[in-house]
mmCIF file of C-alpha atoms and ligand atoms in Angstrom:
data_model
loop_
_atom_site.group_PDB
_atom_site.id
_atom_site.type_symbol
_atom_site.label_atom_id
_atom_site.label_comp_id
_atom_site.label_asym_id
_atom_site.label_seq_id
_atom_site.Cartn_x
_atom_site.Cartn_y
_atom_site.Cartn_z
ATOM 1 C CA MET A 5 -21.450 1.162 -15.611
ATOM 2 C CA LEU A 6 -19.184 3.940 -14.381
ATOM 3 C CA ARG A 7 -17.339 6.259 -16.701
ATOM 4 C CA ILE A 8 -13.623 5.507 -16.557
ATOM 5 C CA GLY A 9 -12.272 8.166 -18.838
ATOM 6 C CA ALA A 10 -11.442 8.204 -22.498
ATOM 7 C CA ILE A 11 -8.208 6.225 -22.207
ATOM 8 C CA LYS A 12 -8.210 3.083 -24.324
ATOM 9 C CA GLU A 13 -6.772 0.525 -21.975
ATOM 10 C CA SER A 14 -5.085 -2.810 -22.421
ATOM 11 C CA ALA A 15 -6.622 -5.692 -20.472
ATOM 12 C CA VAL A 16 -5.984 -5.515 -16.744
ATOM 13 C CA LYS A 17 -4.199 -8.513 -15.182
ATOM 14 C CA LYS A 18 -6.283 -11.010 -13.207
ATOM 15 C CA ASP A 19 -4.601 -10.173 -9.888
ATOM 16 C CA PHE A 20 -3.282 -7.090 -8.092
ATOM 17 C CA ILE A 21 0.029 -8.102 -6.520
ATOM 18 C CA HIS A 22 2.467 -5.290 -7.425
ATOM 19 C CA ILE A 23 1.720 -1.716 -8.539
ATOM 20 C CA ASP A 24 3.944 -2.128 -11.579
ATOM 21 C CA ASP A 25 1.761 -5.031 -12.769
ATOM 22 C CA TRP A 26 -0.372 -2.158 -14.078
ATOM 23 C CA THR A 27 0.443 0.344 -16.803
ATOM 24 C CA ARG A 28 0.557 4.086 -16.148
ATOM 25 C CA ASP A 29 -2.863 4.470 -17.841
ATOM 26 C CA GLN A 30 -4.387 1.689 -15.771
ATOM 27 C CA ILE A 31 -3.073 3.294 -12.570
ATOM 28 C CA LEU A 32 -4.410 6.715 -13.545
ATOM 29 C CA SER A 33 -7.818 5.370 -14.536
ATOM 30 C CA VAL A 34 -8.212 3.409 -11.297
ATOM 31 C CA LEU A 35 -7.351 6.584 -9.346
ATOM 32 C CA ASP A 36 -10.151 8.420 -11.205
ATOM 33 C CA LEU A 37 -12.480 5.521 -10.548
ATOM 34 C CA ALA A 38 -11.664 5.653 -6.818
ATOM 35 C CA LEU A 39 -12.697 9.322 -6.756
ATOM 36 C CA GLU A 40 -15.983 8.517 -8.530
ATOM 37 C CA VAL A 41 -16.838 5.632 -6.205
ATOM 38 C CA LYS A 42 -15.788 7.678 -3.161
ATOM 39 C CA ALA A 43 -18.228 10.437 -4.211
ATOM 40 C CA LYS A 44 -21.030 7.885 -4.606
ATOM 41 C CA ILE A 45 -20.365 6.447 -1.153
ATOM 42 C CA LYS A 46 -20.218 9.903 0.443
ATOM 43 C CA LYS A 47 -23.607 10.715 -1.109
ATOM 44 C CA ARG A 48 -24.932 7.293 -0.057
ATOM 45 C CA GLU A 49 -26.031 6.660 -3.638
ATOM 46 C CA PRO A 50 -27.398 3.164 -4.124
ATOM 47 C CA TYR A 51 -24.579 1.358 -5.910
ATOM 48 C CA LYS A 52 -24.323 -2.403 -5.303
ATOM 49 C CA PRO A 53 -22.179 -3.962 -8.047
ATOM 50 C CA PHE A 54 -21.022 -6.697 -5.651
ATOM 51 C CA ALA A 55 -24.546 -7.888 -4.741
ATOM 52 C CA ASP A 56 -24.455 -11.707 -4.437
ATOM 53 C CA HIS A 57 -20.644 -11.664 -4.449
ATOM 54 C CA THR A 58 -18.256 -12.795 -1.718
ATOM 55 C CA LEU A 59 -14.704 -11.799 -0.878
ATOM 56 C CA ALA A 60 -12.436 -14.170 1.101
ATOM 57 C CA MET A 61 -9.975 -12.211 3.252
ATOM 58 C CA VAL A 62 -7.026 -14.296 4.474
ATOM 59 C CA PHE A 63 -4.866 -12.849 7.253
ATOM 60 C CA ALA A 64 -1.615 -14.394 8.489
ATOM 61 C CA LYS A 65 -0.706 -11.115 10.255
ATOM 62 C CA PRO A 66 -2.683 -8.643 12.388
ATOM 63 C CA SER A 67 -4.572 -5.795 10.737
ATOM 64 C CA ALA A 68 -6.964 -2.963 11.545
ATOM 65 C CA ARG A 69 -7.106 -0.805 8.408
ATOM 66 C CA THR A 70 -6.788 -3.556 5.801
ATOM 67 C CA ARG A 71 -9.396 -5.771 7.381
ATOM 68 C CA VAL A 72 -11.910 -3.023 8.126
ATOM 69 C CA SER A 73 -11.461 -1.146 4.847
ATOM 70 C CA PHE A 74 -11.836 -4.263 2.666
ATOM 71 C CA GLU A 75 -14.745 -5.664 4.665
ATOM 72 C CA THR A 76 -16.597 -2.339 4.902
ATOM 73 C CA GLY A 77 -15.873 -1.406 1.298
ATOM 74 C CA PHE A 78 -17.058 -4.736 -0.115
ATOM 75 C CA THR A 79 -20.182 -4.604 2.082
ATOM 76 C CA LEU A 80 -21.016 -1.037 1.005
ATOM 77 C CA LEU A 81 -20.814 -2.191 -2.625
ATOM 78 C CA GLY A 82 -23.394 -4.886 -1.887
ATOM 79 C CA GLY A 83 -21.170 -7.901 -1.204
ATOM 80 C CA HIS A 84 -20.235 -10.086 1.746
ATOM 81 C CA ALA A 85 -16.648 -10.409 3.008
ATOM 82 C CA LEU A 86 -15.321 -13.313 5.100
ATOM 83 C CA TYR A 87 -12.510 -12.766 7.608
ATOM 84 C CA LEU A 88 -10.200 -15.779 7.857
ATOM 85 C CA ASN A 89 -7.163 -15.719 10.128
ATOM 86 C CA SER A 90 -4.453 -18.328 10.575
ATOM 87 C CA ALA A 91 -6.637 -20.365 12.963
ATOM 88 C CA ASP A 92 -8.891 -20.989 9.926
ATOM 89 C CA ILE A 93 -6.512 -20.944 6.987
ATOM 90 C CA ASP A 94 -2.782 -21.145 7.571
ATOM 91 C CA VAL A 95 -1.422 -20.730 4.042
ATOM 92 C CA GLY A 96 1.678 -22.835 3.482
ATOM 93 C CA ASN A 97 1.437 -24.627 6.844
ATOM 94 C CA ARG A 98 -1.959 -26.243 7.374
ATOM 95 C CA GLU A 99 -2.438 -26.342 3.613
ATOM 96 C CA PRO A 100 -0.345 -25.435 0.573
ATOM 97 C CA ALA A 101 -1.133 -22.124 -1.136
ATOM 98 C CA LYS A 102 -2.124 -23.919 -4.338
ATOM 99 C CA ASP A 103 -4.843 -25.859 -2.488
ATOM 100 C CA VAL A 104 -6.122 -22.815 -0.582
ATOM 101 C CA ALA A 105 -6.312 -20.940 -3.897
ATOM 102 C CA ARG A 106 -8.387 -23.574 -5.629
ATOM 103 C CA VAL A 107 -10.712 -24.207 -2.665
ATOM 104 C CA LEU A 108 -11.457 -20.505 -2.073
ATOM 105 C CA SER A 109 -11.997 -19.966 -5.808
ATOM 106 C CA ARG A 110 -14.847 -22.507 -5.656
ATOM 107 C CA TYR A 111 -16.775 -20.417 -3.097
ATOM 108 C CA ASN A 112 -15.703 -16.830 -3.633
ATOM 109 C CA ASP A 113 -15.537 -14.189 -6.341
ATOM 110 C CA MET A 114 -12.296 -12.662 -5.087
ATOM 111 C CA ILE A 115 -9.495 -13.311 -2.588
ATOM 112 C CA MET A 116 -7.512 -10.756 -0.597
ATOM 113 C CA ALA A 117 -4.572 -12.048 1.425
ATOM 114 C CA ARG A 118 -2.065 -10.611 3.907
ATOM 115 C CA LEU A 119 0.837 -13.045 4.222
ATOM 116 C CA PHE A 120 4.447 -13.183 5.373
ATOM 117 C CA GLU A 121 6.272 -14.765 2.414
ATOM 118 C CA HIS A 122 5.760 -13.010 -0.894
ATOM 119 C CA GLN A 123 6.164 -16.299 -2.745
ATOM 120 C CA LEU A 124 2.933 -17.537 -1.155
ATOM 121 C CA ILE A 125 0.815 -14.729 -2.603
ATOM 122 C CA LEU A 126 2.350 -15.393 -6.009
ATOM 123 C CA GLU A 127 1.310 -19.041 -5.673
ATOM 124 C CA LEU A 128 -2.188 -18.105 -4.507
ATOM 125 C CA ALA A 129 -2.584 -15.889 -7.563
ATOM 126 C CA GLU A 130 -1.214 -18.529 -9.918
ATOM 127 C CA TYR A 131 -3.619 -21.229 -8.768
ATOM 128 C CA ALA A 132 -6.740 -19.163 -8.002
ATOM 129 C CA SER A 133 -9.254 -18.863 -10.817
ATOM 130 C CA VAL A 134 -10.571 -15.612 -9.253
ATOM 131 C CA PRO A 135 -8.676 -12.329 -8.752
ATOM 132 C CA VAL A 136 -6.185 -12.231 -5.860
ATOM 133 C CA ILE A 137 -5.293 -8.934 -4.155
ATOM 134 C CA ASN A 138 -2.145 -8.457 -2.117
ATOM 135 C CA GLY A 139 -3.078 -6.997 1.283
ATOM 136 C CA LEU A 140 0.628 -6.816 2.330
ATOM 137 C CA THR A 141 3.500 -9.264 2.344
ATOM 138 C CA ASP A 142 6.993 -8.966 3.785
ATOM 139 C CA TYR A 143 7.959 -7.608 0.358
ATOM 140 C CA ASN A 144 5.313 -5.017 -0.550
ATOM 141 C CA HIS A 145 2.014 -3.280 0.218
ATOM 142 C CA PRO A 146 0.499 -2.129 -3.088
ATOM 143 C CA CYS A 147 -2.999 -1.181 -1.832
ATOM 144 C CA GLN A 148 -1.407 1.180 0.693
ATOM 145 C CA ILE A 149 0.660 3.097 -1.829
ATOM 146 C CA MET A 150 -2.235 3.268 -4.311
ATOM 147 C CA ALA A 151 -4.351 4.807 -1.519
ATOM 148 C CA ASP A 152 -1.488 7.153 -0.623
ATOM 149 C CA THR A 153 -1.241 8.256 -4.247
ATOM 150 C CA LEU A 154 -4.959 9.055 -4.218
ATOM 151 C CA THR A 155 -4.501 11.026 -0.983
ATOM 152 C CA ILE A 156 -1.600 13.009 -2.458
ATOM 153 C CA LYS A 157 -3.646 13.761 -5.577
ATOM 154 C CA GLU A 158 -6.495 15.064 -3.401
ATOM 155 C CA HIS A 159 -4.316 17.110 -1.041
ATOM 156 C CA LEU A 160 -1.589 18.428 -3.327
ATOM 157 C CA GLY A 161 -3.647 18.525 -6.522
ATOM 158 C CA ARG A 162 -1.052 16.697 -8.614
ATOM 159 C CA LEU A 163 1.206 13.641 -8.660
ATOM 160 C CA ASP A 164 3.928 14.266 -11.188
ATOM 161 C CA HIS A 165 7.431 15.225 -10.094
ATOM 162 C CA LEU A 166 6.613 15.587 -6.405
ATOM 163 C CA LYS A 167 9.496 14.966 -4.025
ATOM 164 C CA ILE A 168 8.478 12.164 -1.669
ATOM 165 C CA VAL A 169 10.944 11.396 1.117
ATOM 166 C CA PHE A 170 10.561 8.198 3.109
ATOM 167 C CA ILE A 171 12.392 8.194 6.464
ATOM 168 C CA GLY A 172 13.134 4.833 8.107
ATOM 169 C CA ASP A 173 13.314 1.165 7.209
ATOM 170 C CA GLY A 174 13.729 0.178 3.530
ATOM 171 C CA ASN A 175 10.703 -2.104 3.887
ATOM 172 C CA ASN A 176 7.548 -3.291 2.083
ATOM 173 C CA ILE A 177 6.167 0.274 1.930
ATOM 174 C CA VAL A 178 9.352 1.480 0.208
ATOM 175 C CA HIS A 179 9.197 -1.364 -2.321
ATOM 176 C CA SER A 180 5.686 -0.332 -3.346
ATOM 177 C CA TRP A 181 6.810 3.304 -3.733
ATOM 178 C CA LEU A 182 9.645 2.055 -5.941
ATOM 179 C CA HIS A 183 7.147 0.068 -8.025
ATOM 180 C CA LEU A 184 4.980 3.173 -8.413
ATOM 181 C CA SER A 185 8.030 5.174 -9.488
ATOM 182 C CA ARG A 186 8.395 2.839 -12.487
ATOM 183 C CA ARG A 187 5.009 4.012 -13.749
ATOM 184 C CA LEU A 188 4.528 7.638 -12.578
ATOM 185 C CA PRO A 189 7.285 10.288 -12.542
ATOM 186 C CA ILE A 190 8.186 11.158 -8.957
ATOM 187 C CA HIS A 191 11.328 12.076 -7.061
ATOM 188 C CA PHE A 192 11.535 9.393 -4.370
ATOM 189 C CA VAL A 193 14.182 9.326 -1.663
ATOM 190 C CA CYS A 194 14.514 6.528 0.893
ATOM 191 C CA ALA A 195 16.470 7.903 3.861
ATOM 192 C CA CYS A 196 17.378 4.799 5.858
ATOM 193 C CA PRO A 197 20.117 3.679 8.249
ATOM 194 C CA LEU A 198 23.100 2.083 6.512
ATOM 195 C CA HIS A 199 22.072 -1.547 7.070
ATOM 196 C CA TYR A 200 18.354 -1.128 6.340
ATOM 197 C CA PRO A 201 18.188 -0.378 2.592
ATOM 198 C CA PRO A 202 15.382 -1.525 0.287
ATOM 199 C CA ASP A 203 15.805 -4.633 -1.860
ATOM 200 C CA GLU A 204 18.660 -3.936 -4.286
ATOM 201 C CA GLN A 205 17.016 -5.384 -7.384
ATOM 202 C CA THR A 206 13.770 -3.476 -6.762
ATOM 203 C CA PHE A 207 15.741 -0.273 -6.280
ATOM 204 C CA GLU A 208 17.837 -0.795 -9.421
ATOM 205 C CA LEU A 209 14.766 -1.542 -11.553
ATOM 206 C CA ALA A 210 13.216 1.723 -10.355
ATOM 207 C CA ARG A 211 16.439 3.672 -10.859
ATOM 208 C CA ASN A 212 16.916 2.334 -14.385
ATOM 209 C CA SER A 213 13.310 2.788 -15.473
ATOM 210 C CA GLY A 214 14.023 6.288 -16.760
ATOM 211 C CA ILE A 215 10.654 7.438 -15.387
ATOM 212 C CA SER A 216 11.526 8.787 -11.945
ATOM 213 C CA GLN A 217 14.440 10.013 -9.912
ATOM 214 C CA VAL A 218 15.021 7.565 -7.040
ATOM 215 C CA GLU A 219 17.729 7.821 -4.414
ATOM 216 C CA ILE A 220 18.926 6.277 -1.177
ATOM 217 C CA SER A 221 20.199 8.617 1.527
ATOM 218 C CA HIS A 222 21.468 8.117 5.053
ATOM 219 C CA GLU A 223 20.995 11.780 6.045
ATOM 220 C CA PRO A 224 17.345 12.517 6.926
ATOM 221 C CA LEU A 225 17.837 16.265 7.403
ATOM 222 C CA GLU A 226 19.489 16.639 4.022
ATOM 223 C CA ALA A 227 17.031 14.272 2.319
ATOM 224 C CA VAL A 228 13.898 16.223 3.305
ATOM 225 C CA LYS A 229 15.118 19.458 1.709
ATOM 226 C CA ASP A 230 12.450 20.553 -0.848
ATOM 227 C CA ALA A 231 10.246 17.564 0.042
ATOM 228 C CA ASP A 232 6.534 17.844 -0.767
ATOM 229 C CA VAL A 233 5.781 14.702 1.240
ATOM 230 C CA VAL A 234 7.575 13.297 4.290
ATOM 231 C CA TYR A 235 6.550 9.681 4.886
ATOM 232 C CA THR A 236 7.501 7.198 7.571
ATOM 233 C CA ASP A 237 6.588 3.736 8.873
ATOM 234 C CA VAL A 238 7.429 1.632 11.920
ATOM 235 C CA TRP A 239 11.075 0.752 12.493
ATOM 236 C CA ALA A 240 10.206 -2.929 13.003
ATOM 237 C CA SER A 241 7.569 -4.388 10.691
ATOM 238 C CA MET A 242 5.358 -7.371 11.472
ATOM 239 C CA GLY A 243 7.629 -10.395 11.605
ATOM 240 C CA LYS A 244 10.561 -8.224 12.791
ATOM 241 C CA LYS A 245 9.092 -6.967 16.070
ATOM 242 C CA HIS A 246 11.627 -9.045 18.050
ATOM 243 C CA GLU A 247 14.373 -6.823 16.561
ATOM 244 C CA LEU A 248 12.852 -3.604 17.923
ATOM 245 C CA LYS A 249 15.318 -3.202 20.775
ATOM 246 C CA GLU A 250 18.382 -3.202 18.502
ATOM 247 C CA ARG A 251 16.542 -1.265 15.792
ATOM 248 C CA LYS A 252 15.841 1.547 18.266
ATOM 249 C CA ARG A 253 19.623 2.006 18.475
ATOM 250 C CA HIS A 254 20.197 1.744 14.723
ATOM 251 C CA PHE A 255 17.348 4.118 13.814
ATOM 252 C CA LYS A 256 18.422 6.905 16.159
ATOM 253 C CA GLY A 257 18.199 10.150 14.158
ATOM 254 C CA PHE A 258 15.571 8.699 11.787
ATOM 255 C CA ALA A 259 12.489 9.963 13.642
ATOM 256 C CA VAL A 260 10.136 12.452 12.008
ATOM 257 C CA THR A 261 10.018 15.410 14.387
ATOM 258 C CA PRO A 262 8.730 18.997 13.993
ATOM 259 C CA GLU A 263 12.385 20.016 13.375
ATOM 260 C CA LEU A 264 12.664 17.551 10.483
ATOM 261 C CA MET A 265 9.324 18.724 9.014
ATOM 262 C CA ALA A 266 10.595 22.320 9.240
ATOM 263 C CA ALA A 267 13.457 21.361 6.905
ATOM 264 C CA ALA A 268 11.002 20.225 4.175
ATOM 265 C CA LYS A 269 8.981 22.587 1.921
ATOM 266 C CA PRO A 270 6.854 25.018 3.970
ATOM 267 C CA ASP A 271 3.650 23.360 2.671
ATOM 268 C CA ALA A 272 4.933 19.760 2.936
ATOM 269 C CA VAL A 273 2.529 17.104 4.226
ATOM 270 C CA PHE A 274 3.293 14.259 6.620
ATOM 271 C CA MET A 275 2.179 10.713 5.799
ATOM 272 C CA HIS A 276 2.294 7.375 7.639
ATOM 273 C CA CYS A 277 0.605 4.121 6.620
ATOM 274 C CA LEU A 278 -0.230 3.479 10.321
ATOM 275 C CA PRO A 279 -0.163 1.955 12.872
ATOM 276 C CA ALA A 280 2.335 4.512 14.220
ATOM 277 C CA GLN A 281 4.587 4.088 17.208
ATOM 278 C CA ARG A 282 4.519 7.646 18.502
ATOM 279 C CA GLY A 283 7.771 8.577 20.208
ATOM 280 C CA LEU A 284 9.770 6.215 17.945
ATOM 281 C CA GLU A 285 9.593 6.803 14.176
ATOM 282 C CA VAL A 286 7.358 9.885 14.604
ATOM 283 C CA SER A 287 6.581 12.315 17.395
ATOM 284 C CA ASP A 288 3.049 12.755 18.689
ATOM 285 C CA GLU A 289 3.204 16.425 17.675
ATOM 286 C CA VAL A 290 3.834 15.569 14.014
ATOM 287 C CA VAL A 291 0.955 13.075 13.804
ATOM 288 C CA GLU A 292 -1.390 15.672 15.322
ATOM 289 C CA ALA A 293 -0.104 18.645 13.271
ATOM 290 C CA PRO A 294 -2.285 20.361 10.610
ATOM 291 C CA TYR A 295 0.134 19.139 7.927
ATOM 292 C CA SER A 296 -0.471 15.489 8.905
ATOM 293 C CA ILE A 297 -2.800 13.685 6.461
ATOM 294 C CA VAL A 298 -2.548 10.223 8.029
ATOM 295 C CA PHE A 299 -6.274 9.760 8.659
ATOM 296 C CA ALA A 300 -7.197 10.845 5.136
ATOM 297 C CA GLN A 301 -4.719 8.182 3.999
ATOM 298 C CA ALA A 302 -6.417 5.571 6.181
ATOM 299 C CA GLU A 303 -9.861 6.487 4.806
ATOM 300 C CA ASN A 304 -8.620 6.274 1.234
ATOM 301 C CA ARG A 305 -7.573 2.668 1.746
ATOM 302 C CA MET A 306 -11.250 1.795 1.409
ATOM 303 C CA HIS A 307 -11.996 4.001 -1.596
ATOM 304 C CA MET A 308 -8.897 2.912 -3.471
ATOM 305 C CA GLN A 309 -9.474 -0.786 -2.784
ATOM 306 C CA ASN A 310 -13.112 -0.497 -3.878
ATOM 307 C CA ALA A 311 -11.858 0.811 -7.211
ATOM 308 C CA ILE A 312 -9.218 -1.928 -7.468
ATOM 309 C CA MET A 313 -11.830 -4.630 -6.778
ATOM 310 C CA LEU A 314 -14.289 -3.160 -9.293
ATOM 311 C CA LYS A 315 -11.571 -3.071 -11.904
ATOM 312 C CA LEU A 316 -10.420 -6.645 -11.296
ATOM 313 C CA ALA A 317 -14.002 -7.934 -11.239
ATOM 314 C CA GLY A 318 -14.652 -6.274 -14.601
ATOM 315 C CA LYS A 319 -17.490 -4.195 -13.161
ATOM 316 C CA VAL A 320 -16.311 -1.023 -14.913
HETATM 317 N N1 CP B 20 -1.696 0.358 7.001
HETATM 318 C C1 CP B 20 -2.150 -0.879 7.213
HETATM 319 O O1 CP B 20 -2.083 -1.770 6.365
HETATM 320 O O2 CP B 20 -2.709 -1.050 8.441
HETATM 321 P P1 CP B 20 -3.132 -2.442 9.093
HETATM 322 O O3 CP B 20 -1.867 -3.206 9.346
HETATM 323 O O4 CP B 20 -3.839 -2.069 10.364
HETATM 324 O O5 CP B 20 -4.021 -3.163 8.141
HETATM 325 N N1 NVA B 21 5.867 -2.066 7.327
HETATM 326 C C1 NVA B 21 4.713 -2.327 8.155
HETATM 327 C C2 NVA B 21 3.477 -1.854 7.462
HETATM 328 C C3 NVA B 21 2.219 -2.025 8.269
HETATM 329 C C4 NVA B 21 1.001 -1.554 7.554
HETATM 330 C C5 NVA B 21 4.629 -3.811 8.435
HETATM 331 O O1 NVA B 21 4.861 -4.608 7.517
HETATM 332 O O2 NVA B 21 4.385 -4.176 9.581
#
């Protein structure tokens, strides 16, 4: 068993669907666990808690990082992961989510799914008897922001009260930042074009939580003042790619450039969940700059998810 700190924790929920499904203490302890498991993997210590376990990975959308990090992570911890795309399992079309959930639960120890409709992952979780992990929906991307939090902790040495400025679409990434802000104190600003705000209810819940300062801005240059972290994502998410042409017009002025980075704190870092469309939401120069930590973020997807899976499986 790994040490997970002295915090006396309440029981963790069966599934990991939203960051704010977890308490502050649960989030902090899983971050510590990720660092411990990362160190073990780096040292190639024999550690196979998922021996004889299987993970079903269901993908309705494309993926590089999520697929590879879950499959590699689960394999390194001794288990076997199955990749299932919509030609195999088409949740909600070929079969209802409640049937997929119960069938996969009969073969597998855990399910990870990347779906379009958020409602479908909620149904999967409700009907599955094994833990279900959200690998991105149209609404949120909790594993990404947990990994980003780990990356910030490693690179900036702290989490509390950092100013994190997201430039671009008020999308699934923003919703997960807003969920995090209900548990850890941050100053989060979403600088988006007028008609691309985050979900109103999600924003209001974060704003009224009394934990963090959260704001919406439409002025990127003003928003990044005093920022510790400048974060962006594609202007058109999966499922919205057909809108890219019009979005390019609407998002003019919302690109992260060296000039925008120069308006943040002198030691600010740049983050992007990837894949990036260089020349649109971010310039090539910014991605390649010494202040860019995008590949450390990508690596931490695996370490963070390993910790999340260990926690849900009750292995720690
Ligand atoms: N960041 C992320 O989730 O990447 P993929 O879409 O490649 O999985
Ligand atoms: N907002 C992006 C994130 C990709 C990891 C999308 O949903 O396509």
